[in-house]
XYZ file of C-alpha atoms in Angstrom:
510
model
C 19.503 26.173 -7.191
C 16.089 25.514 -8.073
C 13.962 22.492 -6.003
C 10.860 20.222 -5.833
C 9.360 18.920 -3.204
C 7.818 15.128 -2.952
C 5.114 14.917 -0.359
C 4.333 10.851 0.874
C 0.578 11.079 2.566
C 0.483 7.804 4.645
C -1.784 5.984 6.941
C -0.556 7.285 10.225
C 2.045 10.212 8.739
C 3.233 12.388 6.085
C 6.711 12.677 4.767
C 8.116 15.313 2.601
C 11.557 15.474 1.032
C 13.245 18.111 -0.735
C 15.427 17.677 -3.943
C 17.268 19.397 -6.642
C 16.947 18.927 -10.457
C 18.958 15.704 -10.065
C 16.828 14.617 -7.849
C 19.591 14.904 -4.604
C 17.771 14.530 -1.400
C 18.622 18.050 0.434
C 16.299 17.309 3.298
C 13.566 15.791 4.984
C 10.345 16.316 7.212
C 7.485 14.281 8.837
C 4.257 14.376 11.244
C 2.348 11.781 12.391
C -1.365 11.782 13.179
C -3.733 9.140 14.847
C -5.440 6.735 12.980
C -8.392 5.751 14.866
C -9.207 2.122 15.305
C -12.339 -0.523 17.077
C -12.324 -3.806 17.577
C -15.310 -4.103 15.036
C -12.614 -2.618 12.085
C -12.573 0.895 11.897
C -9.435 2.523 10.573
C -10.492 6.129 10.003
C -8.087 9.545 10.154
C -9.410 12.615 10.953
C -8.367 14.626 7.270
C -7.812 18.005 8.849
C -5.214 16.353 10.695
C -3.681 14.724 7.601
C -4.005 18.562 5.833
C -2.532 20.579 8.295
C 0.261 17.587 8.264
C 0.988 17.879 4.452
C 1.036 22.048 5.039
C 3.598 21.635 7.907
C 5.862 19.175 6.610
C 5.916 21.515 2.910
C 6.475 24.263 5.496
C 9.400 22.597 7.080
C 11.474 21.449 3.999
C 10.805 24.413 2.009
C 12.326 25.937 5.126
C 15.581 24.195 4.313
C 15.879 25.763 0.237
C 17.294 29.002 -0.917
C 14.010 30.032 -2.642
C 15.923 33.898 -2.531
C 18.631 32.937 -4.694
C 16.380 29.632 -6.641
C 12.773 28.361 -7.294
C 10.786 25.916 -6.119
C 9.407 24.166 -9.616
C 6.691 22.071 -7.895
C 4.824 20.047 -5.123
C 4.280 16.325 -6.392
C 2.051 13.873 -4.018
C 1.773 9.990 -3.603
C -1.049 9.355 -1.106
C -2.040 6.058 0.222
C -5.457 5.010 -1.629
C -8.822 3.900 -1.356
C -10.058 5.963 1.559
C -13.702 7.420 1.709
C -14.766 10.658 3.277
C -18.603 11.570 2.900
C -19.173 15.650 2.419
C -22.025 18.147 2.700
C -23.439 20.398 -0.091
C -20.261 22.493 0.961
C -17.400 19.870 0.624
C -17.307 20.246 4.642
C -16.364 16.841 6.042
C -19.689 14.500 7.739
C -17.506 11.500 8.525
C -13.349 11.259 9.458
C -11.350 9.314 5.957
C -12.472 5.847 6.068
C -8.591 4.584 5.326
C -7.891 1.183 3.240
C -7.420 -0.853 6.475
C -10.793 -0.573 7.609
C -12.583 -3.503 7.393
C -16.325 -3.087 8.609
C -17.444 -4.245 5.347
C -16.219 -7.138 5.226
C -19.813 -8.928 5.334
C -20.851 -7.222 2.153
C -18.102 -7.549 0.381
C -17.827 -11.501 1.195
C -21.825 -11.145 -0.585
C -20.843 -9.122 -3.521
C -17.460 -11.324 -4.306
C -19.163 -14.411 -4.357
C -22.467 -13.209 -7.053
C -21.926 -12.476 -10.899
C -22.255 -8.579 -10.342
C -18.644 -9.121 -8.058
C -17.361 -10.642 -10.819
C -18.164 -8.399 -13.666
C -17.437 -5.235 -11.486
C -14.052 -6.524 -11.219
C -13.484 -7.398 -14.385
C -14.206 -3.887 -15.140
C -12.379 -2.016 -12.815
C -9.418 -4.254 -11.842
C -10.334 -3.765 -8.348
C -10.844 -6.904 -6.110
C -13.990 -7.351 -4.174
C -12.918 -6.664 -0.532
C -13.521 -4.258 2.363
C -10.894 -2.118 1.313
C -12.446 -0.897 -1.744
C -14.303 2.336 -2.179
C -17.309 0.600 -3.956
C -17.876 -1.582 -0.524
C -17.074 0.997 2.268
C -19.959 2.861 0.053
C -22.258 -0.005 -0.053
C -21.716 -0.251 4.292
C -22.151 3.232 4.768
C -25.639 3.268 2.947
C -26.342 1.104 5.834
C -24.554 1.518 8.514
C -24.820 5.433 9.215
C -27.905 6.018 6.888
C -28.587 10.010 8.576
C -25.040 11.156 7.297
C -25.467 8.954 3.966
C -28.996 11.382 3.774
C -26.691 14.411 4.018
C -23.879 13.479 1.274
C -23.572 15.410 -1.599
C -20.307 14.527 -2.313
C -18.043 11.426 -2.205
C -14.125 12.219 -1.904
C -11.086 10.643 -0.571
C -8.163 11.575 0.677
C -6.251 13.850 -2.182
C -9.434 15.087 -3.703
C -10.124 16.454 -0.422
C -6.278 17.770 0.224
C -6.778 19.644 -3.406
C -9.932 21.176 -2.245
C -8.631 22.906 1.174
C -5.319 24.132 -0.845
C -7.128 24.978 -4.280
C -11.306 24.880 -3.848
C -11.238 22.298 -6.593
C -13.112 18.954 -6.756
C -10.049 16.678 -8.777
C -8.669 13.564 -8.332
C -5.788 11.906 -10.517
C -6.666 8.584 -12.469
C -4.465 6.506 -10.421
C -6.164 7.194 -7.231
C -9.804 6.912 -9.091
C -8.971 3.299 -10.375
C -8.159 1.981 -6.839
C -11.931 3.047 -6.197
C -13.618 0.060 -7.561
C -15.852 2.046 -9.466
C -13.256 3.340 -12.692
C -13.486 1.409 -15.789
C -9.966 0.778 -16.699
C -11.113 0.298 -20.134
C -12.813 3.767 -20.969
C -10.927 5.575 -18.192
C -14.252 7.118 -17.031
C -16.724 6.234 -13.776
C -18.551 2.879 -13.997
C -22.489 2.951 -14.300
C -23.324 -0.866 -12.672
C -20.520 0.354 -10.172
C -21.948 3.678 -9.594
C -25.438 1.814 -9.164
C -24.276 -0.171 -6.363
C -22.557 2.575 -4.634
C -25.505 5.080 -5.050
C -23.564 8.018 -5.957
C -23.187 9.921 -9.586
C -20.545 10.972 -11.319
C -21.270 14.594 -10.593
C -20.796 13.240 -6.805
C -17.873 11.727 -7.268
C -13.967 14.170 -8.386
C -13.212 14.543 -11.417
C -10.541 12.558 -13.116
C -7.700 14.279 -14.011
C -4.592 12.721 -15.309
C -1.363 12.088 -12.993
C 0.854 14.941 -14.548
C -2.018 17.645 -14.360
C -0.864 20.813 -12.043
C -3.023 23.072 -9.867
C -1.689 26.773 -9.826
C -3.085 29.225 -7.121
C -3.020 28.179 -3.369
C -6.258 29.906 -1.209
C -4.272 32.505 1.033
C -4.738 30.122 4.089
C -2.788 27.141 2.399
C -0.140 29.789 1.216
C 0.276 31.595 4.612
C 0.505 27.714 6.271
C 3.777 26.790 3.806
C 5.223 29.874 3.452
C 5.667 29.307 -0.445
C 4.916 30.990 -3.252
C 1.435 31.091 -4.287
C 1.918 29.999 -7.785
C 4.034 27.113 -7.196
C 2.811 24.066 -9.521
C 0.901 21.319 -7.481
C 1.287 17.987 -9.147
C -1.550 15.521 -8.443
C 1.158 12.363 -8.744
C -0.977 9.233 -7.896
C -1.210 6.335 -5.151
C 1.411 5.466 -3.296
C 2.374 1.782 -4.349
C 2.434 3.336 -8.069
C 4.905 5.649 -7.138
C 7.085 2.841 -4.749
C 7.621 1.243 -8.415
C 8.221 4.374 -10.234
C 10.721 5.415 -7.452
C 12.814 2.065 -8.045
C 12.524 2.340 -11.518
C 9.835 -0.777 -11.980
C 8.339 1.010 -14.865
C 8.202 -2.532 -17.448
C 6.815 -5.944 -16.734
C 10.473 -6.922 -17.179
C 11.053 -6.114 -13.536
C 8.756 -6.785 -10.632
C 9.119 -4.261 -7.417
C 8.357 -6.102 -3.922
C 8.091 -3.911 -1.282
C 8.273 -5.157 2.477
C 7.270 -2.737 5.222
C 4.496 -3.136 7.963
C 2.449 -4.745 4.917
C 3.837 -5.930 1.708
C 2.961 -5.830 -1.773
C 3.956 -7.478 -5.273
C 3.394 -5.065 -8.195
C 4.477 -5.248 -12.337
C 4.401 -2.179 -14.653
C 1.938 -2.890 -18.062
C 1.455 -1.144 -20.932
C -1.886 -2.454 -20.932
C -4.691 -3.583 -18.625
C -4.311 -7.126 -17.126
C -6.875 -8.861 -15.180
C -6.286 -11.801 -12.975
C -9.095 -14.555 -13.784
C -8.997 -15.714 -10.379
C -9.750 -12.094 -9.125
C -6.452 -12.601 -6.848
C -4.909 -9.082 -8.300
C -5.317 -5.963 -8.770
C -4.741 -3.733 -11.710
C -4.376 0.177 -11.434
C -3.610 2.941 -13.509
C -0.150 4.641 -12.822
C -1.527 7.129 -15.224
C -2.710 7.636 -18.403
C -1.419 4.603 -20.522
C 0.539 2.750 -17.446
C -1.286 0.282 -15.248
C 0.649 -1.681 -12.669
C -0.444 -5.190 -12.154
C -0.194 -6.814 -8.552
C -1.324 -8.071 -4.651
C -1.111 -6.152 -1.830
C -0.450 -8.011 1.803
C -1.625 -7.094 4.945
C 1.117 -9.040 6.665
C 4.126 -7.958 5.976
C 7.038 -6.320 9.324
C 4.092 -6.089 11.669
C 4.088 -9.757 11.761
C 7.932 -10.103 11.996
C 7.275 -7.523 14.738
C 4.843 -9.601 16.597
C 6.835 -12.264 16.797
C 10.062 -11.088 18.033
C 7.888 -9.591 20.798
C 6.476 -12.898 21.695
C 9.206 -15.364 20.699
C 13.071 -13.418 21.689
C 14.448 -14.087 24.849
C 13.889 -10.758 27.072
C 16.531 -12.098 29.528
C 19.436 -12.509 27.014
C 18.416 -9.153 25.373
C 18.996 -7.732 28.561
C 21.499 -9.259 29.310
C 23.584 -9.336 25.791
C 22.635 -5.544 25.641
C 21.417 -6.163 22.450
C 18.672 -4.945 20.508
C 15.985 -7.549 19.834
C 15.678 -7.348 15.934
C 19.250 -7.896 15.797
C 19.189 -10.800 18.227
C 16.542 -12.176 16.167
C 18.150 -12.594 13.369
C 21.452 -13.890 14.504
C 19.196 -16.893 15.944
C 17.124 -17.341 12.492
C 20.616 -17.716 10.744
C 21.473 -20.490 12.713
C 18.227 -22.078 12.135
C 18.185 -24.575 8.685
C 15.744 -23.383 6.063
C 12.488 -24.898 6.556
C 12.738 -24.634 9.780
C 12.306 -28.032 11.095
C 9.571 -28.720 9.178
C 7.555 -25.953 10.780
C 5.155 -24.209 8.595
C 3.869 -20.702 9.744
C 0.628 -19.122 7.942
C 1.305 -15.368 8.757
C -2.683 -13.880 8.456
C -2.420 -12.105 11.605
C -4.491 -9.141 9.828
C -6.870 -10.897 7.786
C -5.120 -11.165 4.070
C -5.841 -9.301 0.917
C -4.227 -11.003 -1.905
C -3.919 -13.795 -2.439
C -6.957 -14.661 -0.627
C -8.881 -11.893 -0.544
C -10.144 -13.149 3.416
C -10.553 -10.300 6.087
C -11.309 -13.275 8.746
C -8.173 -15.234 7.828
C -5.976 -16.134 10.623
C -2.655 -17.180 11.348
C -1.383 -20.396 12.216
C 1.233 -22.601 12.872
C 1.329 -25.853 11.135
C 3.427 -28.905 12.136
C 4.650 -28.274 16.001
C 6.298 -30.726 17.997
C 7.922 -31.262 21.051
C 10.939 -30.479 19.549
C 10.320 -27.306 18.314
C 11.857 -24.047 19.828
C 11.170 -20.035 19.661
C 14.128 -19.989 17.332
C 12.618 -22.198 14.887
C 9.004 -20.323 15.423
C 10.636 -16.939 14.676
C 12.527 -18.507 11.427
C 8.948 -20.216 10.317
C 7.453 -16.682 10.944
C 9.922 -14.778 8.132
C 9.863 -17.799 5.965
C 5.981 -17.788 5.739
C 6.125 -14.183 5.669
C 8.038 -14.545 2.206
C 6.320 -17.873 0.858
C 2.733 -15.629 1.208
C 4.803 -12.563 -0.986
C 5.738 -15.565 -2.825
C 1.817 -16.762 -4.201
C 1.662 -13.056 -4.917
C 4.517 -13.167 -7.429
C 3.697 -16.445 -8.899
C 0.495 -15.257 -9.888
C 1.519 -11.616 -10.962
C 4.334 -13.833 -13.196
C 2.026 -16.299 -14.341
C -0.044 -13.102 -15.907
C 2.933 -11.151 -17.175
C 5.542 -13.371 -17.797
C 8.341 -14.049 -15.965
C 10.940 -10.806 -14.894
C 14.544 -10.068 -15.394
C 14.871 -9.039 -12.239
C 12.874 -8.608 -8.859
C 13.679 -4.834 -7.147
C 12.949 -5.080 -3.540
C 12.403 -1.817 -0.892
C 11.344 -2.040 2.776
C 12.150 -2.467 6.077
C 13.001 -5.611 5.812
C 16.225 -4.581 3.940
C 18.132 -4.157 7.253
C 18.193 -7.716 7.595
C 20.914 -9.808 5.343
C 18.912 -12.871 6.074
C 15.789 -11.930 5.102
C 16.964 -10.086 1.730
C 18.819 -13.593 1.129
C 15.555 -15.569 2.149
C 13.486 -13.854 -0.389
C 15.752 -14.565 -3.395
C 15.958 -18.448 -2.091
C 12.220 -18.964 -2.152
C 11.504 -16.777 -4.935
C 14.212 -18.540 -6.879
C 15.136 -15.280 -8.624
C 17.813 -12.309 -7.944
C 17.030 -9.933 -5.618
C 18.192 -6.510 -6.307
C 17.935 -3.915 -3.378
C 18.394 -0.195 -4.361
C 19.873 2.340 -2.420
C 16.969 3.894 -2.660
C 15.891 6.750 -0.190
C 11.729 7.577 -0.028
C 11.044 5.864 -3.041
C 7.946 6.803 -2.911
C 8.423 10.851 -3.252
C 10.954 10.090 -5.467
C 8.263 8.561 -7.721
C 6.595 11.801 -7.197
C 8.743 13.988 -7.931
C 9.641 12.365 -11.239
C 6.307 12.652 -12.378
C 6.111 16.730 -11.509
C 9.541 16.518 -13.506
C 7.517 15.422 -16.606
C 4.337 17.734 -15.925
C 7.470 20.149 -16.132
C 8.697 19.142 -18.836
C 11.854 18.562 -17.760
C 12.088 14.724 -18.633
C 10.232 12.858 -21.645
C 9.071 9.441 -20.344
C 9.011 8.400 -16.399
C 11.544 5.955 -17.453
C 13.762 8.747 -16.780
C 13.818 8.054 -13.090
C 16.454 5.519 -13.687
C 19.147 7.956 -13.427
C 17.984 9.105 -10.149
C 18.500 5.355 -8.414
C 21.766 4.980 -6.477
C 23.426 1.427 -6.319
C 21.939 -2.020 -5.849
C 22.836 -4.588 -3.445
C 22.192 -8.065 -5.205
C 21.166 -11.216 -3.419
C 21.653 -14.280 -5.799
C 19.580 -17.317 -5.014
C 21.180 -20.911 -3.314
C 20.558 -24.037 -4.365
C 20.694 -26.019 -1.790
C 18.115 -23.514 -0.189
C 15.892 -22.890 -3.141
C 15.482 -26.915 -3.293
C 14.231 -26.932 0.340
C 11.446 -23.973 -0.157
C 10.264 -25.619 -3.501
C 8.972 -28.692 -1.317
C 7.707 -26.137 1.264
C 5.654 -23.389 -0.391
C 2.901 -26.044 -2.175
C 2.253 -27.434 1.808
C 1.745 -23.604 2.600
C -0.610 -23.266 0.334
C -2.803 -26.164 1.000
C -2.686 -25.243 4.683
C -4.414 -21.989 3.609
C -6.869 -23.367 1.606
C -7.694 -26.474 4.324
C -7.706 -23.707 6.592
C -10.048 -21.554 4.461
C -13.557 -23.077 5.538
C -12.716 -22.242 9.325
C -11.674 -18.853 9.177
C -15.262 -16.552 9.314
C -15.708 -19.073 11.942
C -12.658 -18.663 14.020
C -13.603 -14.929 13.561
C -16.446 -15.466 15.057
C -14.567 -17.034 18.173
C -12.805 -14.489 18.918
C -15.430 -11.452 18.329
C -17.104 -13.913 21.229
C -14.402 -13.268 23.246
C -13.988 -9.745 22.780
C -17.549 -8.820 23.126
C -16.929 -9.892 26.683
């Protein structure tokens, strides 16, 4: 039996899974590792850590393959994007990964969206203007720690820097470099006006190197950590929502892949570059003639999360013996959409898209004496969805609208939240039975660096069966009045939010 190996480098773990050439899941590993957080934004890893994670979890599932009587054909990665980590003259580390949820540039990025240069950098790159991007975390760091910025001779991220400690080379795959804010989608190759703002060169910066390309050779140390053969083929794969859609088999603008975990996200496969005029989406580069078109949420489970904390009744857990997710969603069943005309805005996080706010905040529109925590934990899931919900109008409004919408997460434990989604998206939900889609993704794309498969579109055979979730009328008619009075509570609200920001950095300053 010969294998391959997807590899899933997250925010706070990695994940590896093991498969055969049909792309059978034989087995499984994972390690977490801190990610290291201030109340002024800072979401950092320490990338040693997140190494010697990827070499232990390849360690642990090659453990589980015959490689005496088969082969292991390659290692394929999906890694979470648009993480910084300054290096020396030597590619040593000066700063931990600056990960996409750190936000301490928020004030510079709220300057750059709102000038002409935001606007034609984005244009460009298909990056929005926001404190997650490269370009901005860049533009802080010039500032904000100006004796390391003195010392940097390099810029990398996370998987150029996991190539260098397993290979000594300075790459990065195209998908990761267009999440940078500073990749031209258009020409493929490093910005200049981007570069200019970031103060770096394109000699600082990897080099671009499509999805498919393979690194042959491990340094001794990697080997000796994963116990595989040295010349196993590395595939660079690319970032990690890119690989969610491949993994589903979301590889045409004919179906739109919604994934719902902690955060959330709306994405659409292209054949071409599509750029949102209202600078409310993103547009990446799967790889080399792919882009996938879409919004990423910052409040996706972990709001769901925070409100059954606050909002189920500890006693009748207790005393139902019950666990509390499932206790929450008996009571949201019984709850009629719309919950009573209570309206829940769920930016707990701040929000990427749609509004591109780090200071947004949540709210609860429309309480009254006759509300209960039932009805505040149904409003919290329904405005959950009706924010993924401006997402996919806009990503349909670009591209046209789907045949279908694929939908992985969390959230698919719960029946009445897969059913809420198709009622206020109006459209069938189809939820695969898929495992990991994100090393699936991965592993499809070392299967065509292989040469084993001729288009990605392949992966289609790989998916198991699909629950469907058909939408109801009665309940579609009742979120169609709702999700235009979400919206204008989040722009009303809009004006107040650096504001209530403000507020509460008061309060935590004391």
């Amino acid at each position: 039996m010969n294998y391959l190996i997807g590899v899933d480098v997250g925010t706070t773990s990695t994940k590896a899974v093991l498969y055969d050439e049909q792309a059978t899941v034989l087995g499984q590993a994972k390690q977490g590792y801190p990610l290291y957080r201030d109340p002024l934004g800072m979401a950092e890893q320490n990338p040693d850590q997140l190494v010697a994670a990827v070499e232990k979890v390849i360690h642990d599932v090659a453990a589980q393959a015959d490689l005496t009587n088969g082969k292991l054909l390659a290692v394929s990665f999906s890694s979470a994007n648009q993480s910084v980590i300054l290096l020396d003259e030597h590619h040593q580390p000066l700063t931990r990964a600056l990960t996409w949820a750190d936000t301490r540039a928020k004030t510079i990025a709220a300057n750059l969206r709102r000038s002409p240069e935001g606007k034609q950098i984005y244009v460009k790159t298909g990056t929005p203007i926001h404190p997650m991007s490269p370009l901005t975390k860049l533009m802080w760091l010039q500032k904000a720690k100006p004796a390391i910025w003195a010392q940097t001779k390099y810029v990398a991220d996370i998987k150029s820097y996991l190539f260098y400690q397993l290979f000594g080379v300075f790459k990065v795959d195209v998908s990761i470099a267009s999440c940078t804010g500073m990749l031209n989608i258009n020409t493929g190759s490093w910005d200049e006006q981007a570069l200019a703002l970031a103060k770096v060169s394109a000699e600082e910066l990897p080099e671009i190197v499509s999805g498919t390309a393979q690194e042959i050779g491990l340094t001794a140390q990697a080997q000796e950590a994963m116990g595989i053969p040295r010349d196993t083929p590395f595939v660079y794969g690319a970032f990690d929502g890119a690989l969610s859609n491949l993994g589903v088999g979301a590889t045409r603008k004919n179906t739109v892949a919604i994934t719902i975990g902690t955060s959330a996200a709306v994405r659409v496969a292209t054949d071409q570059p599509v750029i949102d005029p209202q600078q409310r989406l993103f547009c990446y580069a799967i790889d080399n003639g792919l882009w996938l078109v879409g919004g990423p949420l910052n409040n996706g489970g972990a709001v769901f999360q925070w409100a059954v904390e606050h909002f189920v009744d500890a006693s009748a857990v207790k005393n139902e013996g019950i666990d509390p997710y499932t206790l929450a969603n008996q009571v949201i069943a019984d709850v009629p959409a719309g919950a009573h005309g209570l309206i829940f805005n769920p930016y707990l996080g701040g929000e990427r898209a749609p509004l591109w706010d780090a200071n947004a905040r949540g709210s609860f529109c429309g309480l009254n004496n006759l509300h209960t925590r039932t009805d505040m934990l149904r409003a919290v899931m329904e405005g959950i969805n009706m924010n993924i919900h401006s997402v996919y109008k806009a990503v349909t409004n670009l591209v046209g609208e789907p045949k279908s919408v694929t939908a992985t997460g969390g959230f698919a434990k719960s029946k009445v939240w897969k059913q809420m989604l198709a009622n206020i998206l109006n459209c069938q939900v189809e939820i695969p039975d898929a495992f990991e889609s994100g090393c699936l993704g991965a592993i499809t794309m070392a299967m065509k660096s292989l040469g084993m498969i001729d288009s990605l579109d392949a992966v289609q055979k790989f998916i198991g069966k699909e629950e469907v979730y058909k939408p109801q009328a009665a309940a579609v008619s009742v979120y169609q009045k709702y999700q235009p009075v979400f919206e204008q509570i989040a722009d009303l609200m809009s004006p107040a939010y650096a504001k209530i920001a403000d507020l509460q950095q008061m309060t935590e300053d004391k």
